[in-house]
PDB file of N, CA, C and O in Angstrom:
ATOM      1  N   MET A  26     -22.302   6.266  -5.365  1.00 35.00           N
ATOM      2  CA  MET A  26     -21.157   5.347  -5.385  1.00 35.00           C
ATOM      3  C   MET A  26     -19.845   6.081  -5.704  1.00 35.00           C
ATOM      4  O   MET A  26     -18.842   5.810  -5.108  1.00 35.00           O
ATOM      5  N   THR A  27     -19.910   7.044  -6.626  1.00 37.00           N
ATOM      6  CA  THR A  27     -18.715   7.794  -6.977  1.00 37.00           C
ATOM      7  C   THR A  27     -18.199   8.603  -5.792  1.00 37.00           C
ATOM      8  O   THR A  27     -17.021   8.672  -5.530  1.00 37.00           O
ATOM      9  N   GLN A  28     -19.102   9.132  -5.028  1.00 40.00           N
ATOM     10  CA  GLN A  28     -18.756   9.895  -3.798  1.00 40.00           C
ATOM     11  C   GLN A  28     -17.954   9.022  -2.848  1.00 40.00           C
ATOM     12  O   GLN A  28     -16.973   9.466  -2.318  1.00 40.00           O
ATOM     13  N   LEU A  29     -18.349   7.803  -2.675  1.00 43.00           N
ATOM     14  CA  LEU A  29     -17.649   6.915  -1.770  1.00 43.00           C
ATOM     15  C   LEU A  29     -16.257   6.627  -2.295  1.00 43.00           C
ATOM     16  O   LEU A  29     -15.269   6.624  -1.529  1.00 43.00           O
ATOM     17  N   CYS A  30     -16.077   6.438  -3.574  1.00 48.00           N
ATOM     18  CA  CYS A  30     -14.791   6.187  -4.186  1.00 48.00           C
ATOM     19  C   CYS A  30     -13.862   7.365  -3.963  1.00 48.00           C
ATOM     20  O   CYS A  30     -12.719   7.202  -3.643  1.00 48.00           O
ATOM     21  N   ARG A  31     -14.336   8.557  -4.185  1.00 52.00           N
ATOM     22  CA  ARG A  31     -13.487   9.753  -4.043  1.00 52.00           C
ATOM     23  C   ARG A  31     -13.063   9.989  -2.621  1.00 52.00           C
ATOM     24  O   ARG A  31     -11.955  10.459  -2.359  1.00 52.00           O
ATOM     25  N   GLY A  32     -13.895   9.680  -1.687  1.00 60.00           N
ATOM     26  CA  GLY A  32     -13.569   9.883  -0.261  1.00 60.00           C
ATOM     27  C   GLY A  32     -12.862   8.729   0.370  1.00 60.00           C
ATOM     28  O   GLY A  32     -12.583   8.751   1.574  1.00 60.00           O
ATOM     29  N   ALA A  33     -12.649   7.688  -0.378  1.00 74.00           N
ATOM     30  CA  ALA A  33     -11.999   6.450   0.199  1.00 74.00           C
ATOM     31  C   ALA A  33     -10.632   6.774   0.739  1.00 74.00           C
ATOM     32  O   ALA A  33      -9.818   7.440   0.096  1.00 74.00           O
ATOM     33  N   VAL A  34     -10.360   6.266   1.915  1.00 90.00           N
ATOM     34  CA  VAL A  34      -9.052   6.401   2.532  1.00 90.00           C
ATOM     35  C   VAL A  34      -8.411   5.017   2.702  1.00 90.00           C
ATOM     36  O   VAL A  34      -8.935   4.183   3.419  1.00 90.00           O
ATOM     37  N   TYR A  35      -7.354   4.812   1.956  1.00 96.00           N
ATOM     38  CA  TYR A  35      -6.614   3.556   2.093  1.00 96.00           C
ATOM     39  C   TYR A  35      -5.598   3.766   3.185  1.00 96.00           C
ATOM     40  O   TYR A  35      -5.130   4.849   3.436  1.00 96.00           O
ATOM     41  N   ARG A  36      -5.266   2.682   3.880  1.00 96.00           N
ATOM     42  CA  ARG A  36      -4.343   2.745   4.997  1.00 96.00           C
ATOM     43  C   ARG A  36      -3.089   1.898   4.745  1.00 96.00           C
ATOM     44  O   ARG A  36      -3.156   0.785   4.190  1.00 96.00           O
ATOM     45  N   TYR A  37      -1.939   2.460   5.108  1.00 96.00           N
ATOM     46  CA  TYR A  37      -0.645   1.850   4.933  1.00 96.00           C
ATOM     47  C   TYR A  37      -0.121   1.416   6.309  1.00 96.00           C
ATOM     48  O   TYR A  37       0.005   2.229   7.222  1.00 96.00           O
ATOM     49  N   PHE A  38       0.091   0.108   6.471  1.00 96.00           N
ATOM     50  CA  PHE A  38       0.519  -0.456   7.711  1.00 96.00           C
ATOM     51  C   PHE A  38       1.979  -1.029   7.580  1.00 96.00           C
ATOM     52  O   PHE A  38       2.191  -1.828   6.679  1.00 96.00           O
ATOM     53  N   ILE A  39       2.860  -0.591   8.447  1.00 95.00           N
ATOM     54  CA  ILE A  39       4.169  -1.180   8.530  1.00 95.00           C
ATOM     55  C   ILE A  39       4.102  -2.272   9.584  1.00 95.00           C
ATOM     56  O   ILE A  39       3.927  -1.985  10.768  1.00 95.00           O
ATOM     57  N   ASN A  40       4.199  -3.496   9.176  1.00 93.00           N
ATOM     58  CA  ASN A  40       4.003  -4.655  10.057  1.00 93.00           C
ATOM     59  C   ASN A  40       5.296  -5.148  10.646  1.00 93.00           C
ATOM     60  O   ASN A  40       5.307  -5.664  11.756  1.00 93.00           O
ATOM     61  N   LEU A  41       6.434  -5.010   9.895  1.00 91.00           N
ATOM     62  CA  LEU A  41       7.728  -5.460  10.384  1.00 91.00           C
ATOM     63  C   LEU A  41       8.806  -4.552   9.798  1.00 91.00           C
ATOM     64  O   LEU A  41       8.878  -4.348   8.608  1.00 91.00           O
ATOM     65  N   ASP A  42       9.642  -4.005  10.689  1.00 91.00           N
ATOM     66  CA  ASP A  42      10.732  -3.119  10.250  1.00 91.00           C
ATOM     67  C   ASP A  42      11.889  -3.285  11.246  1.00 91.00           C
ATOM     68  O   ASP A  42      12.038  -2.453  12.147  1.00 91.00           O
ATOM     69  N   GLU A  43      12.650  -4.352  11.108  1.00 90.00           N
ATOM     70  CA  GLU A  43      13.748  -4.581  12.002  1.00 90.00           C
ATOM     71  C   GLU A  43      14.797  -5.510  11.433  1.00 90.00           C
ATOM     72  O   GLU A  43      14.466  -6.377  10.606  1.00 90.00           O
ATOM     73  N   ARG A  44      16.037  -5.285  11.785  1.00 86.00           N
ATOM     74  CA  ARG A  44      17.140  -6.135  11.417  1.00 86.00           C
ATOM     75  C   ARG A  44      17.177  -6.500   9.955  1.00 86.00           C
ATOM     76  O   ARG A  44      17.318  -7.689   9.555  1.00 86.00           O
ATOM     77  N   GLY A  45      16.968  -5.551   9.090  1.00 85.00           N
ATOM     78  CA  GLY A  45      17.039  -5.813   7.661  1.00 85.00           C
ATOM     79  C   GLY A  45      15.825  -6.474   7.062  1.00 85.00           C
ATOM     80  O   GLY A  45      15.828  -6.843   5.895  1.00 85.00           O
ATOM     81  N   CYS A  46      14.776  -6.572   7.825  1.00 91.00           N
ATOM     82  CA  CYS A  46      13.510  -7.157   7.346  1.00 91.00           C
ATOM     83  C   CYS A  46      12.445  -6.080   7.243  1.00 91.00           C
ATOM     84  O   CYS A  46      12.372  -5.269   8.203  1.00 91.00           O
ATOM     85  N   PHE A  47      11.704  -6.045   6.180  1.00 93.00           N
ATOM     86  CA  PHE A  47      10.641  -5.084   6.070  1.00 93.00           C
ATOM     87  C   PHE A  47       9.425  -5.704   5.434  1.00 93.00           C
ATOM     88  O   PHE A  47       9.502  -6.408   4.421  1.00 93.00           O
ATOM     89  N   TYR A  48       8.272  -5.523   6.074  1.00 95.00           N
ATOM     90  CA  TYR A  48       6.996  -6.014   5.513  1.00 95.00           C
ATOM     91  C   TYR A  48       5.896  -4.996   5.849  1.00 95.00           C
ATOM     92  O   TYR A  48       5.794  -4.557   7.032  1.00 95.00           O
ATOM     93  N   ALA A  49       5.174  -4.603   4.852  1.00 95.00           N
ATOM     94  CA  ALA A  49       4.096  -3.646   5.036  1.00 95.00           C
ATOM     95  C   ALA A  49       2.974  -3.998   4.041  1.00 95.00           C
ATOM     96  O   ALA A  49       3.179  -4.720   3.075  1.00 95.00           O
ATOM     97  N   ASP A  50       1.823  -3.462   4.304  1.00 97.00           N
ATOM     98  CA  ASP A  50       0.705  -3.665   3.354  1.00 97.00           C
ATOM     99  C   ASP A  50      -0.205  -2.437   3.318  1.00 97.00           C
ATOM    100  O   ASP A  50      -0.188  -1.628   4.214  1.00 97.00           O
ATOM    101  N   VAL A  51      -0.969  -2.323   2.255  1.00 97.00           N
ATOM    102  CA  VAL A  51      -1.961  -1.283   2.067  1.00 97.00           C
ATOM    103  C   VAL A  51      -3.315  -1.940   2.103  1.00 97.00           C
ATOM    104  O   VAL A  51      -3.549  -2.959   1.431  1.00 97.00           O
ATOM    105  N   ARG A  52      -4.227  -1.369   2.868  1.00 96.00           N
ATOM    106  CA  ARG A  52      -5.599  -1.958   3.045  1.00 96.00           C
ATOM    107  C   ARG A  52      -6.637  -0.965   2.536  1.00 96.00           C
ATOM    108  O   ARG A  52      -6.537   0.251   2.705  1.00 96.00           O
ATOM    109  N   ASN A  53      -7.682  -1.548   1.925  1.00 93.00           N
ATOM    110  CA  ASN A  53      -8.755  -0.718   1.416  1.00 93.00           C
ATOM    111  C   ASN A  53      -9.683  -0.304   2.535  1.00 93.00           C
ATOM    112  O   ASN A  53      -9.422  -0.595   3.727  1.00 93.00           O
ATOM    113  N   THR A  54     -10.754   0.325   2.214  1.00 89.00           N
ATOM    114  CA  THR A  54     -11.685   0.857   3.210  1.00 89.00           C
ATOM    115  C   THR A  54     -12.361  -0.259   4.002  1.00 89.00           C
ATOM    116  O   THR A  54     -12.892   0.007   5.073  1.00 89.00           O
ATOM    117  N   ARG A  55     -12.376  -1.461   3.485  1.00 92.00           N
ATOM    118  CA  ARG A  55     -12.939  -2.608   4.204  1.00 92.00           C
ATOM    119  C   ARG A  55     -11.919  -3.373   5.034  1.00 92.00           C
ATOM    120  O   ARG A  55     -12.215  -4.419   5.608  1.00 92.00           O
ATOM    121  N   GLY A  56     -10.665  -2.847   5.050  1.00 92.00           N
ATOM    122  CA  GLY A  56      -9.647  -3.502   5.841  1.00 92.00           C
ATOM    123  C   GLY A  56      -8.952  -4.681   5.142  1.00 92.00           C
ATOM    124  O   GLY A  56      -8.183  -5.384   5.772  1.00 92.00           O
ATOM    125  N   ARG A  57      -9.221  -4.852   3.892  1.00 95.00           N
ATOM    126  CA  ARG A  57      -8.577  -5.950   3.149  1.00 95.00           C
ATOM    127  C   ARG A  57      -7.275  -5.473   2.448  1.00 95.00           C
ATOM    128  O   ARG A  57      -7.233  -4.402   1.889  1.00 95.00           O
ATOM    129  N   SER A  58      -6.264  -6.288   2.573  1.00 96.00           N
ATOM    130  CA  SER A  58      -4.984  -5.953   2.002  1.00 96.00           C
ATOM    131  C   SER A  58      -5.070  -5.977   0.475  1.00 96.00           C
ATOM    132  O   SER A  58      -5.493  -6.993  -0.112  1.00 96.00           O
ATOM    133  N   ILE A  59      -4.640  -4.881  -0.185  1.00 96.00           N
ATOM    134  CA  ILE A  59      -4.674  -4.821  -1.635  1.00 96.00           C
ATOM    135  C   ILE A  59      -3.241  -4.835  -2.234  1.00 96.00           C
ATOM    136  O   ILE A  59      -3.060  -4.977  -3.409  1.00 96.00           O
ATOM    137  N   PHE A  60      -2.232  -4.594  -1.347  1.00 96.00           N
ATOM    138  CA  PHE A  60      -0.862  -4.502  -1.815  1.00 96.00           C
ATOM    139  C   PHE A  60       0.062  -4.842  -0.679  1.00 96.00           C
ATOM    140  O   PHE A  60      -0.137  -4.358   0.432  1.00 96.00           O
ATOM    141  N   GLU A  61       1.112  -5.609  -0.929  1.00 95.00           N
ATOM    142  CA  GLU A  61       2.089  -5.965   0.095  1.00 95.00           C
ATOM    143  C   GLU A  61       3.487  -5.563  -0.372  1.00 95.00           C
ATOM    144  O   GLU A  61       3.803  -5.657  -1.512  1.00 95.00           O
ATOM    145  N   ILE A  62       4.263  -5.096   0.628  1.00 94.00           N
ATOM    146  CA  ILE A  62       5.669  -4.793   0.362  1.00 94.00           C
ATOM    147  C   ILE A  62       6.455  -5.767   1.196  1.00 94.00           C
ATOM    148  O   ILE A  62       6.379  -5.784   2.412  1.00 94.00           O
ATOM    149  N   LYS A  63       7.283  -6.576   0.559  1.00 93.00           N
ATOM    150  CA  LYS A  63       8.147  -7.539   1.239  1.00 93.00           C
ATOM    151  C   LYS A  63       9.560  -7.227   0.785  1.00 93.00           C
ATOM    152  O   LYS A  63       9.888  -7.388  -0.365  1.00 93.00           O
ATOM    153  N   GLY A  64      10.383  -6.789   1.726  1.00 90.00           N
ATOM    154  CA  GLY A  64      11.738  -6.460   1.393  1.00 90.00           C
ATOM    155  C   GLY A  64      11.897  -4.993   0.998  1.00 90.00           C
ATOM    156  O   GLY A  64      11.042  -4.168   1.293  1.00 90.00           O
ATOM    157  N   PHE A  65      12.938  -4.721   0.225  1.00 90.00           N
ATOM    158  CA  PHE A  65      13.310  -3.339  -0.055  1.00 90.00           C
ATOM    159  C   PHE A  65      13.263  -2.983  -1.545  1.00 90.00           C
ATOM    160  O   PHE A  65      13.711  -1.879  -1.894  1.00 90.00           O
ATOM    161  N   GLU A  66      12.664  -3.801  -2.379  1.00 89.00           N
ATOM    162  CA  GLU A  66      12.660  -3.560  -3.801  1.00 89.00           C
ATOM    163  C   GLU A  66      11.995  -2.245  -4.168  1.00 89.00           C
ATOM    164  O   GLU A  66      12.460  -1.498  -5.048  1.00 89.00           O
ATOM    165  N   ILE A  67      10.898  -1.924  -3.525  1.00 88.00           N
ATOM    166  CA  ILE A  67      10.155  -0.675  -3.823  1.00 88.00           C
ATOM    167  C   ILE A  67      11.011   0.557  -3.569  1.00 88.00           C
ATOM    168  O   ILE A  67      10.909   1.581  -4.223  1.00 88.00           O
ATOM    169  N   PHE A  68      11.923   0.468  -2.579  1.00 87.00           N
ATOM    170  CA  PHE A  68      12.856   1.536  -2.280  1.00 87.00           C
ATOM    171  C   PHE A  68      13.958   1.603  -3.307  1.00 87.00           C
ATOM    172  O   PHE A  68      14.357   2.655  -3.775  1.00 87.00           O
ATOM    173  N   GLU A  69      14.511   0.425  -3.639  1.00 85.00           N
ATOM    174  CA  GLU A  69      15.580   0.345  -4.611  1.00 85.00           C
ATOM    175  C   GLU A  69      15.152   0.817  -5.997  1.00 85.00           C
ATOM    176  O   GLU A  69      15.933   1.383  -6.726  1.00 85.00           O
ATOM    177  N   ASP A  70      13.906   0.543  -6.360  1.00 88.00           N
ATOM    178  CA  ASP A  70      13.354   0.968  -7.639  1.00 88.00           C
ATOM    179  C   ASP A  70      13.017   2.453  -7.676  1.00 88.00           C
ATOM    180  O   ASP A  70      12.683   2.981  -8.715  1.00 88.00           O
ATOM    181  N   GLY A  71      13.066   3.152  -6.528  1.00 90.00           N
ATOM    182  CA  GLY A  71      12.864   4.563  -6.483  1.00 90.00           C
ATOM    183  C   GLY A  71      11.446   5.042  -6.281  1.00 90.00           C
ATOM    184  O   GLY A  71      11.172   6.254  -6.286  1.00 90.00           O
ATOM    185  N   TRP A  72      10.483   4.132  -6.108  1.00 91.00           N
ATOM    186  CA  TRP A  72       9.121   4.567  -5.893  1.00 91.00           C
ATOM    187  C   TRP A  72       8.930   5.200  -4.534  1.00 91.00           C
ATOM    188  O   TRP A  72       8.231   6.175  -4.372  1.00 91.00           O
ATOM    189  N   MET A  73       9.579   4.635  -3.515  1.00 91.00           N
ATOM    190  CA  MET A  73       9.541   5.193  -2.175  1.00 91.00           C
ATOM    191  C   MET A  73      10.909   5.580  -1.730  1.00 91.00           C
ATOM    192  O   MET A  73      11.907   4.820  -1.945  1.00 91.00           O
ATOM    193  N   GLN A  74      11.048   6.785  -1.145  1.00 92.00           N
ATOM    194  CA  GLN A  74      12.359   7.245  -0.673  1.00 92.00           C
ATOM    195  C   GLN A  74      12.714   6.744   0.733  1.00 92.00           C
ATOM    196  O   GLN A  74      13.868   6.617   1.064  1.00 92.00           O
ATOM    197  N   HIS A  75      11.682   6.497   1.533  1.00 89.00           N
ATOM    198  CA  HIS A  75      11.832   5.984   2.878  1.00 89.00           C
ATOM    199  C   HIS A  75      10.610   5.216   3.271  1.00 89.00           C
ATOM    200  O   HIS A  75       9.577   5.234   2.585  1.00 89.00           O
ATOM    201  N   ARG A  76      10.598   4.557   4.410  1.00 91.00           N
ATOM    202  CA  ARG A  76       9.517   3.669   4.793  1.00 91.00           C
ATOM    203  C   ARG A  76       8.163   4.364   5.008  1.00 91.00           C
ATOM    204  O   ARG A  76       7.156   3.748   4.920  1.00 91.00           O
ATOM    205  N   SER A  77       8.155   5.656   5.228  1.00 91.00           N
ATOM    206  CA  SER A  77       6.931   6.397   5.465  1.00 91.00           C
ATOM    207  C   SER A  77       6.590   7.355   4.308  1.00 91.00           C
ATOM    208  O   SER A  77       5.816   8.277   4.506  1.00 91.00           O
ATOM    209  N   ASP A  78       7.107   7.108   3.148  1.00 94.00           N
ATOM    210  CA  ASP A  78       6.889   7.935   1.967  1.00 94.00           C
ATOM    211  C   ASP A  78       5.537   7.641   1.353  1.00 94.00           C
ATOM    212  O   ASP A  78       5.423   6.879   0.375  1.00 94.00           O
ATOM    213  N   LEU A  79       4.491   8.259   1.911  1.00 95.00           N
ATOM    214  CA  LEU A  79       3.134   8.014   1.430  1.00 95.00           C
ATOM    215  C   LEU A  79       2.914   8.533   0.017  1.00 95.00           C
ATOM    216  O   LEU A  79       2.189   7.905  -0.781  1.00 95.00           O
ATOM    217  N   ALA A  80       3.565   9.660  -0.322  1.00 95.00           N
ATOM    218  CA  ALA A  80       3.393  10.237  -1.674  1.00 95.00           C
ATOM    219  C   ALA A  80       3.947   9.310  -2.737  1.00 95.00           C
ATOM    220  O   ALA A  80       3.317   9.047  -3.762  1.00 95.00           O
ATOM    221  N   GLY A  81       5.148   8.747  -2.501  1.00 95.00           N
ATOM    222  CA  GLY A  81       5.720   7.801  -3.432  1.00 95.00           C
ATOM    223  C   GLY A  81       4.928   6.512  -3.539  1.00 95.00           C
ATOM    224  O   GLY A  81       4.752   5.978  -4.630  1.00 95.00           O
ATOM    225  N   LEU A  82       4.459   6.001  -2.414  1.00 96.00           N
ATOM    226  CA  LEU A  82       3.689   4.779  -2.403  1.00 96.00           C
ATOM    227  C   LEU A  82       2.338   5.017  -3.153  1.00 96.00           C
ATOM    228  O   LEU A  82       1.952   4.171  -3.981  1.00 96.00           O
ATOM    229  N   LYS A  83       1.700   6.148  -2.914  1.00 96.00           N
ATOM    230  CA  LYS A  83       0.444   6.430  -3.567  1.00 96.00           C
ATOM    231  C   LYS A  83       0.694   6.501  -5.086  1.00 96.00           C
ATOM    232  O   LYS A  83      -0.116   5.980  -5.889  1.00 96.00           O
ATOM    233  N   GLN A  84       1.745   7.198  -5.506  1.00 95.00           N
ATOM    234  CA  GLN A  84       2.064   7.291  -6.923  1.00 95.00           C
ATOM    235  C   GLN A  84       2.217   5.924  -7.550  1.00 95.00           C
ATOM    236  O   GLN A  84       1.770   5.668  -8.647  1.00 95.00           O
ATOM    237  N   TYR A  85       2.876   5.004  -6.849  1.00 95.00           N
ATOM    238  CA  TYR A  85       3.038   3.663  -7.366  1.00 95.00           C
ATOM    239  C   TYR A  85       1.722   2.901  -7.428  1.00 95.00           C
ATOM    240  O   TYR A  85       1.452   2.216  -8.414  1.00 95.00           O
ATOM    241  N   LEU A  86       0.871   3.047  -6.426  1.00 96.00           N
ATOM    242  CA  LEU A  86      -0.435   2.368  -6.434  1.00 96.00           C
ATOM    243  C   LEU A  86      -1.307   2.898  -7.569  1.00 96.00           C
ATOM    244  O   LEU A  86      -2.062   2.144  -8.169  1.00 96.00           O
ATOM    245  N   VAL A  87      -1.253   4.209  -7.823  1.00 96.00           N
ATOM    246  CA  VAL A  87      -1.999   4.776  -8.915  1.00 96.00           C
ATOM    247  C   VAL A  87      -1.446   4.229 -10.221  1.00 96.00           C
ATOM    248  O   VAL A  87      -2.210   3.858 -11.118  1.00 96.00           O
ATOM    249  N   HIS A  88      -0.139   4.139 -10.339  1.00 96.00           N
ATOM    250  CA  HIS A  88       0.527   3.600 -11.524  1.00 96.00           C
ATOM    251  C   HIS A  88       0.060   2.172 -11.827  1.00 96.00           C
ATOM    252  O   HIS A  88      -0.172   1.754 -12.963  1.00 96.00           O
ATOM    253  N   LEU A  89      -0.105   1.383 -10.744  1.00 95.00           N
ATOM    254  CA  LEU A  89      -0.558  -0.007 -10.900  1.00 95.00           C
ATOM    255  C   LEU A  89      -2.064  -0.160 -11.104  1.00 95.00           C
ATOM    256  O   LEU A  89      -2.517  -1.213 -11.437  1.00 95.00           O
ATOM    257  N   GLY A  90      -2.789   0.939 -10.884  1.00 95.00           N
ATOM    258  CA  GLY A  90      -4.234   0.921 -11.042  1.00 95.00           C
ATOM    259  C   GLY A  90      -4.969   0.442  -9.812  1.00 95.00           C
ATOM    260  O   GLY A  90      -6.171   0.096  -9.872  1.00 95.00           O
ATOM    261  N   LEU A  91      -4.281   0.384  -8.686  1.00 95.00           N
ATOM    262  CA  LEU A  91      -4.917  -0.067  -7.429  1.00 95.00           C
ATOM    263  C   LEU A  91      -5.614   1.035  -6.691  1.00 95.00           C
ATOM    264  O   LEU A  91      -6.424   0.826  -5.831  1.00 95.00           O
ATOM    265  N   MET A  92      -5.239   2.300  -7.006  1.00 93.00           N
ATOM    266  CA  MET A  92      -5.862   3.472  -6.417  1.00 93.00           C
ATOM    267  C   MET A  92      -6.081   4.493  -7.530  1.00 93.00           C
ATOM    268  O   MET A  92      -5.454   4.409  -8.562  1.00 93.00           O
ATOM    269  N   LYS A  93      -7.012   5.448  -7.240  1.00 92.00           N
ATOM    270  CA  LYS A  93      -7.206   6.566  -8.118  1.00 92.00           C
ATOM    271  C   LYS A  93      -6.566   7.794  -7.515  1.00 92.00           C
ATOM    272  O   LYS A  93      -6.451   7.887  -6.299  1.00 92.00           O
ATOM    273  N   ARG A  94      -6.179   8.725  -8.369  1.00 92.00           N
ATOM    274  CA  ARG A  94      -5.475   9.948  -7.860  1.00 92.00           C
ATOM    275  C   ARG A  94      -6.287  10.694  -6.819  1.00 92.00           C
ATOM    276  O   ARG A  94      -5.711  11.288  -5.891  1.00 92.00           O
ATOM    277  N   GLU A  95      -7.606  10.712  -6.932  1.00 92.00           N
ATOM    278  CA  GLU A  95      -8.427  11.493  -5.993  1.00 92.00           C
ATOM    279  C   GLU A  95      -8.646  10.772  -4.686  1.00 92.00           C
ATOM    280  O   GLU A  95      -9.212  11.335  -3.747  1.00 92.00           O
ATOM    281  N   GLN A  96      -8.192   9.544  -4.545  1.00 93.00           N
ATOM    282  CA  GLN A  96      -8.337   8.803  -3.292  1.00 93.00           C
ATOM    283  C   GLN A  96      -7.163   9.140  -2.378  1.00 93.00           C
ATOM    284  O   GLN A  96      -6.112   9.629  -2.844  1.00 93.00           O
ATOM    285  N   ASN A  97      -7.343   8.909  -1.130  1.00 95.00           N
ATOM    286  CA  ASN A  97      -6.324   9.269  -0.132  1.00 95.00           C
ATOM    287  C   ASN A  97      -5.627   8.053   0.466  1.00 95.00           C
ATOM    288  O   ASN A  97      -6.277   6.983   0.594  1.00 95.00           O
ATOM    289  N   LEU A  98      -4.364   8.236   0.813  1.00 96.00           N
ATOM    290  CA  LEU A  98      -3.583   7.187   1.489  1.00 96.00           C
ATOM    291  C   LEU A  98      -3.068   7.767   2.786  1.00 96.00           C
ATOM    292  O   LEU A  98      -2.510   8.883   2.820  1.00 96.00           O
ATOM    293  N   ALA A  99      -3.261   7.076   3.904  1.00 95.00           N
ATOM    294  CA  ALA A  99      -2.828   7.538   5.200  1.00 95.00           C
ATOM    295  C   ALA A  99      -2.135   6.395   5.933  1.00 95.00           C
ATOM    296  O   ALA A  99      -2.328   5.236   5.632  1.00 95.00           O
ATOM    297  N   MET A 100      -1.357   6.756   6.946  1.00 94.00           N
ATOM    298  CA  MET A 100      -0.743   5.733   7.766  1.00 94.00           C
ATOM    299  C   MET A 100      -1.805   5.019   8.583  1.00 94.00           C
ATOM    300  O   MET A 100      -2.688   5.694   9.125  1.00 94.00           O
ATOM    301  N   GLY A 101      -1.692   3.731   8.704  1.00 91.00           N
ATOM    302  CA  GLY A 101      -2.582   2.972   9.528  1.00 91.00           C
ATOM    303  C   GLY A 101      -2.044   2.774  10.893  1.00 91.00           C
ATOM    304  O   GLY A 101      -0.829   2.885  11.107  1.00 91.00           O
ATOM    305  N   SER A 102      -2.881   2.453  11.808  1.00 81.00           N
ATOM    306  CA  SER A 102      -2.439   2.240  13.202  1.00 81.00           C
ATOM    307  C   SER A 102      -3.034   0.916  13.667  1.00 81.00           C
ATOM    308  O   SER A 102      -4.221   0.636  13.437  1.00 81.00           O
ATOM    309  N   THR A 103      -2.217   0.091  14.287  1.00 64.00           N
ATOM    310  CA  THR A 103      -2.682  -1.167  14.769  1.00 64.00           C
ATOM    311  C   THR A 103      -3.330  -1.040  16.137  1.00 64.00           C
ATOM    312  O   THR A 103      -3.804  -2.036  16.715  1.00 64.00           O
ATOM    313  N   GLU A 104      -3.336   0.137  16.682  1.00 57.00           N
ATOM    314  CA  GLU A 104      -3.896   0.343  18.021  1.00 57.00           C
ATOM    315  C   GLU A 104      -5.354   0.733  17.966  1.00 57.00           C
ATOM    316  O   GLU A 104      -5.876   1.285  17.104  1.00 57.00           O
TER     317      GLU A 104
END
């Protein structure tokens, strides 16, 4: 079970990014959303520098206890 946890890859999906609107979510290995970003607060607070800042987002998710440092975060694809 520990091996599965360490190799887990969470996916970050940008669902809407247009005309001042931003919505994204992070999904676990089962495809369930574990975190949502609505608006620009995460950028204003300094956790993420830009919309594709996976390092900043992962640091925030680890801070919140939603991910472990040894787990991976990658961009998701809707295709």
